[in-house]
């Protein structure tokens, strides 16, 4: 597609339920990031996929959070047993491979985000 | 650990005032540096980037940023702001074998 597509755009759930957030990156973008945007917290790194390499999961806040990327394209972020502090906007972004001399390398294209509200 | 710091959380300026937003990073070695902007109700979008070469880079809408390696800084500047510059601004850094990390953002409010 022309841009990064995220779904759902809004999700309201009850505490303790599991949620899945989906990201469809730009075709050909091998790098895919998930960030969490909370009020006053900026953009918190969650997880980074690059091609067939093992993902960098160092930003996931707890073992309730997981993500996968199937076929090097679509990614799903799963939050199990949601808590109120999980309420935030979850942003997905993709980019061309991180080769330094490529003008598009590391330039992220963001989706519109998925706003999660945990009651 | 790698980090990006933005010390100004909220900046309020009048139209035509000059702007400088601070950004410091802790990465060692070669870095790519970015400023992104999020206008109200819109996606995050790239404002400008530094990969190599001239440390003074120019972006869209009259913004520029200067990479000062000795200070680990990449401050964003604009000589004369407009009301339409009201937005949240994020600095970001990438280092090879790492990932792109963002600062906490600076909210810019412009008084018409």
PDB file of C-alpha atoms in Angstrom:
ATOM      1  CA  UNK A   1       0.000   0.000   0.000  1.00  0.00           C
ATOM      2  CA  UNK A   2       0.890   3.633  -0.131  1.00  0.00           C
ATOM      3  CA  UNK A   3       1.343   4.003   3.583  1.00  0.00           C
ATOM      4  CA  UNK A   4       1.562   2.131   6.862  1.00  0.00           C
ATOM      5  CA  UNK A   5      -1.818   0.791   7.848  1.00  0.00           C
ATOM      6  CA  UNK A   6      -2.778   0.037  11.440  1.00  0.00           C
ATOM      7  CA  UNK A   7      -5.886  -1.561  12.851  1.00  0.00           C
ATOM      8  CA  UNK A   8      -7.964  -1.117  14.837  1.00  0.00           C
ATOM      9  CA  UNK A   9      -7.734   2.651  15.044  1.00  0.00           C
ATOM     10  CA  UNK A  10      -9.458   2.566  18.421  1.00  0.00           C
ATOM     11  CA  UNK A  11      -9.841  -0.256  20.898  1.00  0.00           C
ATOM     12  CA  UNK A  12     -11.608  -0.127  24.239  1.00  0.00           C
ATOM     13  CA  UNK A  13     -11.190  -3.198  26.376  1.00  0.00           C
ATOM     14  CA  UNK A  14     -11.692  -4.346  29.922  1.00  0.00           C
ATOM     15  CA  UNK A  15      -8.828  -4.931  32.274  1.00  0.00           C
ATOM     16  CA  UNK A  16      -7.580  -8.488  32.018  1.00  0.00           C
ATOM     17  CA  UNK A  17      -8.581  -9.038  28.392  1.00  0.00           C
ATOM     18  CA  UNK A  18      -6.097  -9.741  25.602  1.00  0.00           C
ATOM     19  CA  UNK A  19      -5.778  -7.411  22.612  1.00  0.00           C
ATOM     20  CA  UNK A  20      -4.129  -7.704  19.211  1.00  0.00           C
ATOM     21  CA  UNK A  21      -2.976  -4.719  17.201  1.00  0.00           C
ATOM     22  CA  UNK A  22      -2.086  -5.084  13.555  1.00  0.00           C
ATOM     23  CA  UNK A  23       0.403  -3.257  11.352  1.00  0.00           C
ATOM     24  CA  UNK A  24       0.700  -3.529   7.583  1.00  0.00           C
ATOM     25  CA  UNK A  25       3.955  -1.802   6.543  1.00  0.00           C
ATOM     26  CA  UNK A  26       4.907  -0.294   3.212  1.00  0.00           C
ATOM     27  CA  UNK A  27       5.749  -2.975   0.669  1.00  0.00           C
ATOM     28  CA  UNK A  28       9.492  -3.526   0.456  1.00  0.00           C
ATOM     29  CA  UNK A  29      10.243  -1.962   3.834  1.00  0.00           C
ATOM     30  CA  UNK A  30      12.274  -4.523   5.714  1.00  0.00           C
ATOM     31  CA  UNK A  31      12.457  -2.610   8.991  1.00  0.00           C
ATOM     32  CA  UNK A  32       9.393  -2.415  11.229  1.00  0.00           C
ATOM     33  CA  UNK A  33       9.120  -0.729  14.615  1.00  0.00           C
ATOM     34  CA  UNK A  34       6.473  -0.591  17.308  1.00  0.00           C
ATOM     35  CA  UNK A  35       6.400   2.399  19.656  1.00  0.00           C
ATOM     36  CA  UNK A  36       4.053   3.411  22.446  1.00  0.00           C
ATOM     37  CA  UNK A  37       3.002   7.028  22.810  1.00  0.00           C
ATOM     38  CA  UNK A  38       1.641   8.071  26.163  1.00  0.00           C
ATOM     39  CA  UNK A  39       0.871  11.596  27.335  1.00  0.00           C
ATOM     40  CA  UNK A  40       4.082  13.187  28.518  1.00  0.00           C
ATOM     41  CA  UNK A  41       6.139  10.071  27.795  1.00  0.00           C
ATOM     42  CA  UNK A  42       7.134  10.673  24.218  1.00  0.00           C
ATOM     43  CA  UNK A  43       7.681   7.720  21.934  1.00  0.00           C
ATOM     44  CA  UNK A  44       8.679   4.634  23.877  1.00  0.00           C
ATOM     45  CA  UNK A  45      10.466   1.969  21.811  1.00  0.00           C
ATOM     46  CA  UNK A  46       8.882  -1.464  22.094  1.00  0.00           C
ATOM     47  CA  UNK A  47      10.255  -3.814  19.439  1.00  0.00           C
ATOM     48  CA  UNK A  48      12.189  -3.719  16.156  1.00  0.00           C
ATOM     49  CA  UNK A  49      12.120  -6.201  13.289  1.00  0.00           C
ATOM     50  CA  UNK A  50      14.761  -6.075  10.555  1.00  0.00           C
ATOM     51  CA  UNK A  51      14.445  -8.549   7.726  1.00  0.00           C
ATOM     52  CA  UNK A  52      15.037 -12.120   8.833  1.00  0.00           C
ATOM     53  CA  UNK A  53      17.120 -11.143  11.855  1.00  0.00           C
ATOM     54  CA  UNK A  54      15.976 -11.908  15.359  1.00  0.00           C
ATOM     55  CA  UNK A  55      13.830  -9.009  16.578  1.00  0.00           C
ATOM     56  CA  UNK A  56      15.111  -6.551  19.167  1.00  0.00           C
ATOM     57  CA  UNK A  57      12.595  -6.980  21.969  1.00  0.00           C
ATOM     58  CA  UNK A  58      14.480  -4.921  24.499  1.00  0.00           C
ATOM     59  CA  UNK A  59      11.731  -2.311  24.807  1.00  0.00           C
ATOM     60  CA  UNK A  60       8.839  -4.596  25.658  1.00  0.00           C
ATOM     61  CA  UNK A  61       7.729  -3.515  29.168  1.00  0.00           C
ATOM     62  CA  UNK A  62       6.689  -6.946  30.437  1.00  0.00           C
ATOM     63  CA  UNK A  63       6.141 -10.534  29.352  1.00  0.00           C
ATOM     64  CA  UNK A  64       2.498  -9.655  28.726  1.00  0.00           C
ATOM     65  CA  UNK A  65       3.669  -7.969  25.541  1.00  0.00           C
ATOM     66  CA  UNK A  66       4.707  -9.888  22.448  1.00  0.00           C
ATOM     67  CA  UNK A  67       4.943  -9.268  18.745  1.00  0.00           C
ATOM     68  CA  UNK A  68       5.474 -11.227  15.624  1.00  0.00           C
ATOM     69  CA  UNK A  69       6.025 -10.455  12.010  1.00  0.00           C
ATOM     70  CA  UNK A  70       4.865 -12.996   9.484  1.00  0.00           C
ATOM     71  CA  UNK A  71       6.513 -13.381   6.114  1.00  0.00           C
ATOM     72  CA  UNK A  72       8.531 -10.223   6.631  1.00  0.00           C
ATOM     73  CA  UNK A  73       5.430  -8.109   6.209  1.00  0.00           C
ATOM     74  CA  UNK A  74       2.419  -7.802   8.517  1.00  0.00           C
ATOM     75  CA  UNK A  75       3.122  -7.520  12.221  1.00  0.00           C
ATOM     76  CA  UNK A  76       0.870  -8.150  15.207  1.00  0.00           C
ATOM     77  CA  UNK A  77       1.457  -6.725  18.681  1.00  0.00           C
ATOM     78  CA  UNK A  78      -0.311  -8.725  21.374  1.00  0.00           C
ATOM     79  CA  UNK A  79      -0.954  -7.530  24.904  1.00  0.00           C
ATOM     80  CA  UNK A  80      -2.177 -10.188  27.297  1.00  0.00           C
ATOM     81  CA  UNK A  81      -4.142  -9.532  30.475  1.00  0.00           C
ATOM     82  CA  UNK A  82      -4.312  -5.812  29.772  1.00  0.00           C
ATOM     83  CA  UNK A  83      -3.843  -3.328  32.607  1.00  0.00           C
ATOM     84  CA  UNK A  84      -4.969   0.275  32.828  1.00  0.00           C
ATOM     85  CA  UNK A  85      -1.383   1.482  32.457  1.00  0.00           C
ATOM     86  CA  UNK A  86      -1.325  -0.127  28.998  1.00  0.00           C
ATOM     87  CA  UNK A  87      -3.664   2.607  27.764  1.00  0.00           C
ATOM     88  CA  UNK A  88      -1.791   4.531  25.088  1.00  0.00           C
ATOM     89  CA  UNK A  89      -1.458   5.018  21.354  1.00  0.00           C
ATOM     90  CA  UNK A  90       0.535   2.207  19.769  1.00  0.00           C
ATOM     91  CA  UNK A  91       2.415   3.356  16.699  1.00  0.00           C
ATOM     92  CA  UNK A  92       3.891   1.244  13.969  1.00  0.00           C
ATOM     93  CA  UNK A  93       6.515   2.514  11.547  1.00  0.00           C
ATOM     94  CA  UNK A  94       8.486   0.996   8.713  1.00  0.00           C
ATOM     95  CA  UNK A  95      11.552   1.945   6.716  1.00  0.00           C
ATOM     96  CA  UNK A  96      13.947   0.778   4.053  1.00  0.00           C
ATOM     97  CA  UNK A  97      16.904  -1.327   5.187  1.00  0.00           C
ATOM     98  CA  UNK A  98      19.407   0.519   7.398  1.00  0.00           C
ATOM     99  CA  UNK A  99      22.160   1.043   4.845  1.00  0.00           C
ATOM    100  CA  UNK A 100      23.789   4.334   5.720  1.00  0.00           C
ATOM    101  CA  UNK A 101      24.229   5.723   2.270  1.00  0.00           C
ATOM    102  CA  UNK A 102      20.695   5.081   1.105  1.00  0.00           C
ATOM    103  CA  UNK A 103      18.647   8.255   1.343  1.00  0.00           C
ATOM    104  CA  UNK A 104      15.597   6.408   2.577  1.00  0.00           C
ATOM    105  CA  UNK A 105      17.451   4.283   5.080  1.00  0.00           C
ATOM    106  CA  UNK A 106      16.113   4.647   8.569  1.00  0.00           C
ATOM    107  CA  UNK A 107      13.547   7.242   7.542  1.00  0.00           C
ATOM    108  CA  UNK A 108      10.423   6.042   9.251  1.00  0.00           C
ATOM    109  CA  UNK A 109       6.946   6.195   7.810  1.00  0.00           C
ATOM    110  CA  UNK A 110       4.408   6.044  10.593  1.00  0.00           C
ATOM    111  CA  UNK A 111       0.925   4.683  10.680  1.00  0.00           C
ATOM    112  CA  UNK A 112      -1.957   6.561  12.267  1.00  0.00           C
ATOM    113  CA  UNK A 113      -1.702   4.457  15.404  1.00  0.00           C
ATOM    114  CA  UNK A 114      -4.026   2.286  17.433  1.00  0.00           C
ATOM    115  CA  UNK A 115      -5.491   4.014  20.475  1.00  0.00           C
ATOM    116  CA  UNK A 116      -5.945   1.504  23.274  1.00  0.00           C
ATOM    117  CA  UNK A 117      -8.112   2.287  26.283  1.00  0.00           C
ATOM    118  CA  UNK A 118      -8.204  -0.218  29.113  1.00  0.00           C
ATOM    119  CA  UNK A 119     -11.119   0.294  31.497  1.00  0.00           C
TER     120      UNK A 119
ATOM    121  CA  UNK B   1      22.179   2.483  27.197  1.00  0.00           C
ATOM    122  CA  UNK B   2      21.442   4.605  24.159  1.00  0.00           C
ATOM    123  CA  UNK B   3      19.190   7.538  24.852  1.00  0.00           C
ATOM    124  CA  UNK B   4      17.896  10.750  23.336  1.00  0.00           C
ATOM    125  CA  UNK B   5      17.125  13.719  25.559  1.00  0.00           C
ATOM    126  CA  UNK B   6      14.899  16.663  24.855  1.00  0.00           C
ATOM    127  CA  UNK B   7      15.008  19.056  27.750  1.00  0.00           C
ATOM    128  CA  UNK B   8      12.241  21.419  26.667  1.00  0.00           C
ATOM    129  CA  UNK B   9       8.902  19.781  27.346  1.00  0.00           C
ATOM    130  CA  UNK B  10       6.682  22.710  26.397  1.00  0.00           C
ATOM    131  CA  UNK B  11       7.746  25.860  24.599  1.00  0.00           C
ATOM    132  CA  UNK B  12       5.423  28.818  24.091  1.00  0.00           C
ATOM    133  CA  UNK B  13       6.377  31.510  21.592  1.00  0.00           C
ATOM    134  CA  UNK B  14       4.786  34.408  19.805  1.00  0.00           C
ATOM    135  CA  UNK B  15       4.622  34.474  16.029  1.00  0.00           C
ATOM    136  CA  UNK B  16       7.867  35.668  14.373  1.00  0.00           C
ATOM    137  CA  UNK B  17       9.954  34.680  17.390  1.00  0.00           C
ATOM    138  CA  UNK B  18      13.029  32.541  16.830  1.00  0.00           C
ATOM    139  CA  UNK B  19      12.979  28.905  17.891  1.00  0.00           C
ATOM    140  CA  UNK B  20      15.625  26.550  19.167  1.00  0.00           C
ATOM    141  CA  UNK B  21      14.740  23.116  20.547  1.00  0.00           C
ATOM    142  CA  UNK B  22      17.468  21.122  22.222  1.00  0.00           C
ATOM    143  CA  UNK B  23      18.322  17.485  21.530  1.00  0.00           C
ATOM    144  CA  UNK B  24      21.185  15.449  22.955  1.00  0.00           C
ATOM    145  CA  UNK B  25      21.977  11.809  22.281  1.00  0.00           C
ATOM    146  CA  UNK B  26      24.175   9.298  24.029  1.00  0.00           C
ATOM    147  CA  UNK B  27      25.131   7.038  21.128  1.00  0.00           C
ATOM    148  CA  UNK B  28      28.778   6.506  20.364  1.00  0.00           C
ATOM    149  CA  UNK B  29      30.230   6.145  16.904  1.00  0.00           C
ATOM    150  CA  UNK B  30      28.421   7.039  13.725  1.00  0.00           C
ATOM    151  CA  UNK B  31      24.838   8.132  14.132  1.00  0.00           C
ATOM    152  CA  UNK B  32      21.921   9.130  11.964  1.00  0.00           C
ATOM    153  CA  UNK B  33      19.874  11.936  13.504  1.00  0.00           C
ATOM    154  CA  UNK B  34      16.321  13.005  12.817  1.00  0.00           C
ATOM    155  CA  UNK B  35      13.643  15.463  13.765  1.00  0.00           C
ATOM    156  CA  UNK B  36      10.023  14.404  13.335  1.00  0.00           C
ATOM    157  CA  UNK B  37       6.946  16.561  13.751  1.00  0.00           C
ATOM    158  CA  UNK B  38       3.404  15.653  14.714  1.00  0.00           C
ATOM    159  CA  UNK B  39       0.826  18.299  13.849  1.00  0.00           C
ATOM    160  CA  UNK B  40      -2.474  18.105  15.728  1.00  0.00           C
ATOM    161  CA  UNK B  41      -4.482  15.137  14.493  1.00  0.00           C
ATOM    162  CA  UNK B  42      -1.846  14.040  12.000  1.00  0.00           C
ATOM    163  CA  UNK B  43       0.740  11.273  11.650  1.00  0.00           C
ATOM    164  CA  UNK B  44       4.320  11.761  12.682  1.00  0.00           C
ATOM    165  CA  UNK B  45       6.331  12.942   9.691  1.00  0.00           C
ATOM    166  CA  UNK B  46       9.977  13.606   8.952  1.00  0.00           C
ATOM    167  CA  UNK B  47      11.121  17.208   9.315  1.00  0.00           C
ATOM    168  CA  UNK B  48      14.816  16.725   8.533  1.00  0.00           C
ATOM    169  CA  UNK B  49      17.655  14.237   8.855  1.00  0.00           C
ATOM    170  CA  UNK B  50      21.427  14.091   9.196  1.00  0.00           C
ATOM    171  CA  UNK B  51      23.407  11.137   7.876  1.00  0.00           C
ATOM    172  CA  UNK B  52      26.827  12.582   7.020  1.00  0.00           C
ATOM    173  CA  UNK B  53      28.525  15.592   5.443  1.00  0.00           C
ATOM    174  CA  UNK B  54      27.504  19.173   6.149  1.00  0.00           C
ATOM    175  CA  UNK B  55      26.520  19.308   9.839  1.00  0.00           C
ATOM    176  CA  UNK B  56      23.945  22.009   9.119  1.00  0.00           C
ATOM    177  CA  UNK B  57      20.917  20.387   7.536  1.00  0.00           C
ATOM    178  CA  UNK B  58      17.833  22.058   6.200  1.00  0.00           C
ATOM    179  CA  UNK B  59      14.379  20.582   6.253  1.00  0.00           C
ATOM    180  CA  UNK B  60      10.878  21.445   5.281  1.00  0.00           C
ATOM    181  CA  UNK B  61       9.071  24.646   6.260  1.00  0.00           C
ATOM    182  CA  UNK B  62      12.218  26.629   6.976  1.00  0.00           C
ATOM    183  CA  UNK B  63      13.524  24.391   9.751  1.00  0.00           C
ATOM    184  CA  UNK B  64      17.196  23.560  10.132  1.00  0.00           C
ATOM    185  CA  UNK B  65      19.306  21.602  12.584  1.00  0.00           C
ATOM    186  CA  UNK B  66      22.977  21.565  13.424  1.00  0.00           C
ATOM    187  CA  UNK B  67      24.897  18.424  14.317  1.00  0.00           C
ATOM    188  CA  UNK B  68      27.651  19.193  16.845  1.00  0.00           C
ATOM    189  CA  UNK B  69      29.550  15.967  17.411  1.00  0.00           C
ATOM    190  CA  UNK B  70      31.595  17.262  20.337  1.00  0.00           C
ATOM    191  CA  UNK B  71      28.426  18.161  22.203  1.00  0.00           C
ATOM    192  CA  UNK B  72      26.394  15.117  21.108  1.00  0.00           C
ATOM    193  CA  UNK B  73      23.728  17.603  20.079  1.00  0.00           C
ATOM    194  CA  UNK B  74      21.337  18.077  17.185  1.00  0.00           C
ATOM    195  CA  UNK B  75      19.317  21.197  17.985  1.00  0.00           C
ATOM    196  CA  UNK B  76      16.405  22.274  15.829  1.00  0.00           C
ATOM    197  CA  UNK B  77      16.086  25.913  14.803  1.00  0.00           C
ATOM    198  CA  UNK B  78      13.770  28.206  12.912  1.00  0.00           C
ATOM    199  CA  UNK B  79      14.416  31.950  12.633  1.00  0.00           C
ATOM    200  CA  UNK B  80      10.768  33.017  12.611  1.00  0.00           C
ATOM    201  CA  UNK B  81       7.946  30.735  13.710  1.00  0.00           C
ATOM    202  CA  UNK B  82       4.396  30.803  12.447  1.00  0.00           C
ATOM    203  CA  UNK B  83       1.162  29.823  14.133  1.00  0.00           C
ATOM    204  CA  UNK B  84       1.058  26.762  11.846  1.00  0.00           C
ATOM    205  CA  UNK B  85       4.233  25.446  13.501  1.00  0.00           C
ATOM    206  CA  UNK B  86       2.180  24.513  16.545  1.00  0.00           C
ATOM    207  CA  UNK B  87       2.952  20.818  16.939  1.00  0.00           C
ATOM    208  CA  UNK B  88       4.937  18.279  18.896  1.00  0.00           C
ATOM    209  CA  UNK B  89       8.547  17.820  17.842  1.00  0.00           C
ATOM    210  CA  UNK B  90      10.551  14.652  18.377  1.00  0.00           C
ATOM    211  CA  UNK B  91      14.276  14.136  18.035  1.00  0.00           C
ATOM    212  CA  UNK B  92      15.491  10.630  17.128  1.00  0.00           C
ATOM    213  CA  UNK B  93      18.808   8.845  16.691  1.00  0.00           C
ATOM    214  CA  UNK B  94      19.990   5.657  15.031  1.00  0.00           C
ATOM    215  CA  UNK B  95      23.314   3.915  15.365  1.00  0.00           C
ATOM    216  CA  UNK B  96      24.404   0.853  13.397  1.00  0.00           C
ATOM    217  CA  UNK B  97      23.604  -2.460  15.077  1.00  0.00           C
ATOM    218  CA  UNK B  98      21.051  -0.596  17.153  1.00  0.00           C
ATOM    219  CA  UNK B  99      17.620   0.860  16.547  1.00  0.00           C
ATOM    220  CA  UNK B 100      15.898   4.227  16.282  1.00  0.00           C
ATOM    221  CA  UNK B 101      15.256   5.817  19.649  1.00  0.00           C
ATOM    222  CA  UNK B 102      13.123   8.910  20.179  1.00  0.00           C
ATOM    223  CA  UNK B 103      13.259  11.636  22.754  1.00  0.00           C
ATOM    224  CA  UNK B 104      10.298  12.515  24.948  1.00  0.00           C
ATOM    225  CA  UNK B 105       9.145  15.261  22.599  1.00  0.00           C
ATOM    226  CA  UNK B 106       8.682  19.018  22.861  1.00  0.00           C
ATOM    227  CA  UNK B 107       5.277  20.577  22.557  1.00  0.00           C
ATOM    228  CA  UNK B 108       5.454  23.899  20.732  1.00  0.00           C
ATOM    229  CA  UNK B 109       2.619  26.360  21.137  1.00  0.00           C
ATOM    230  CA  UNK B 110       2.577  29.536  19.029  1.00  0.00           C
ATOM    231  CA  UNK B 111       0.525  32.530  20.091  1.00  0.00           C
ATOM    232  CA  UNK B 112      -1.051  34.207  17.050  1.00  0.00           C
TER     233      UNK B 112
END
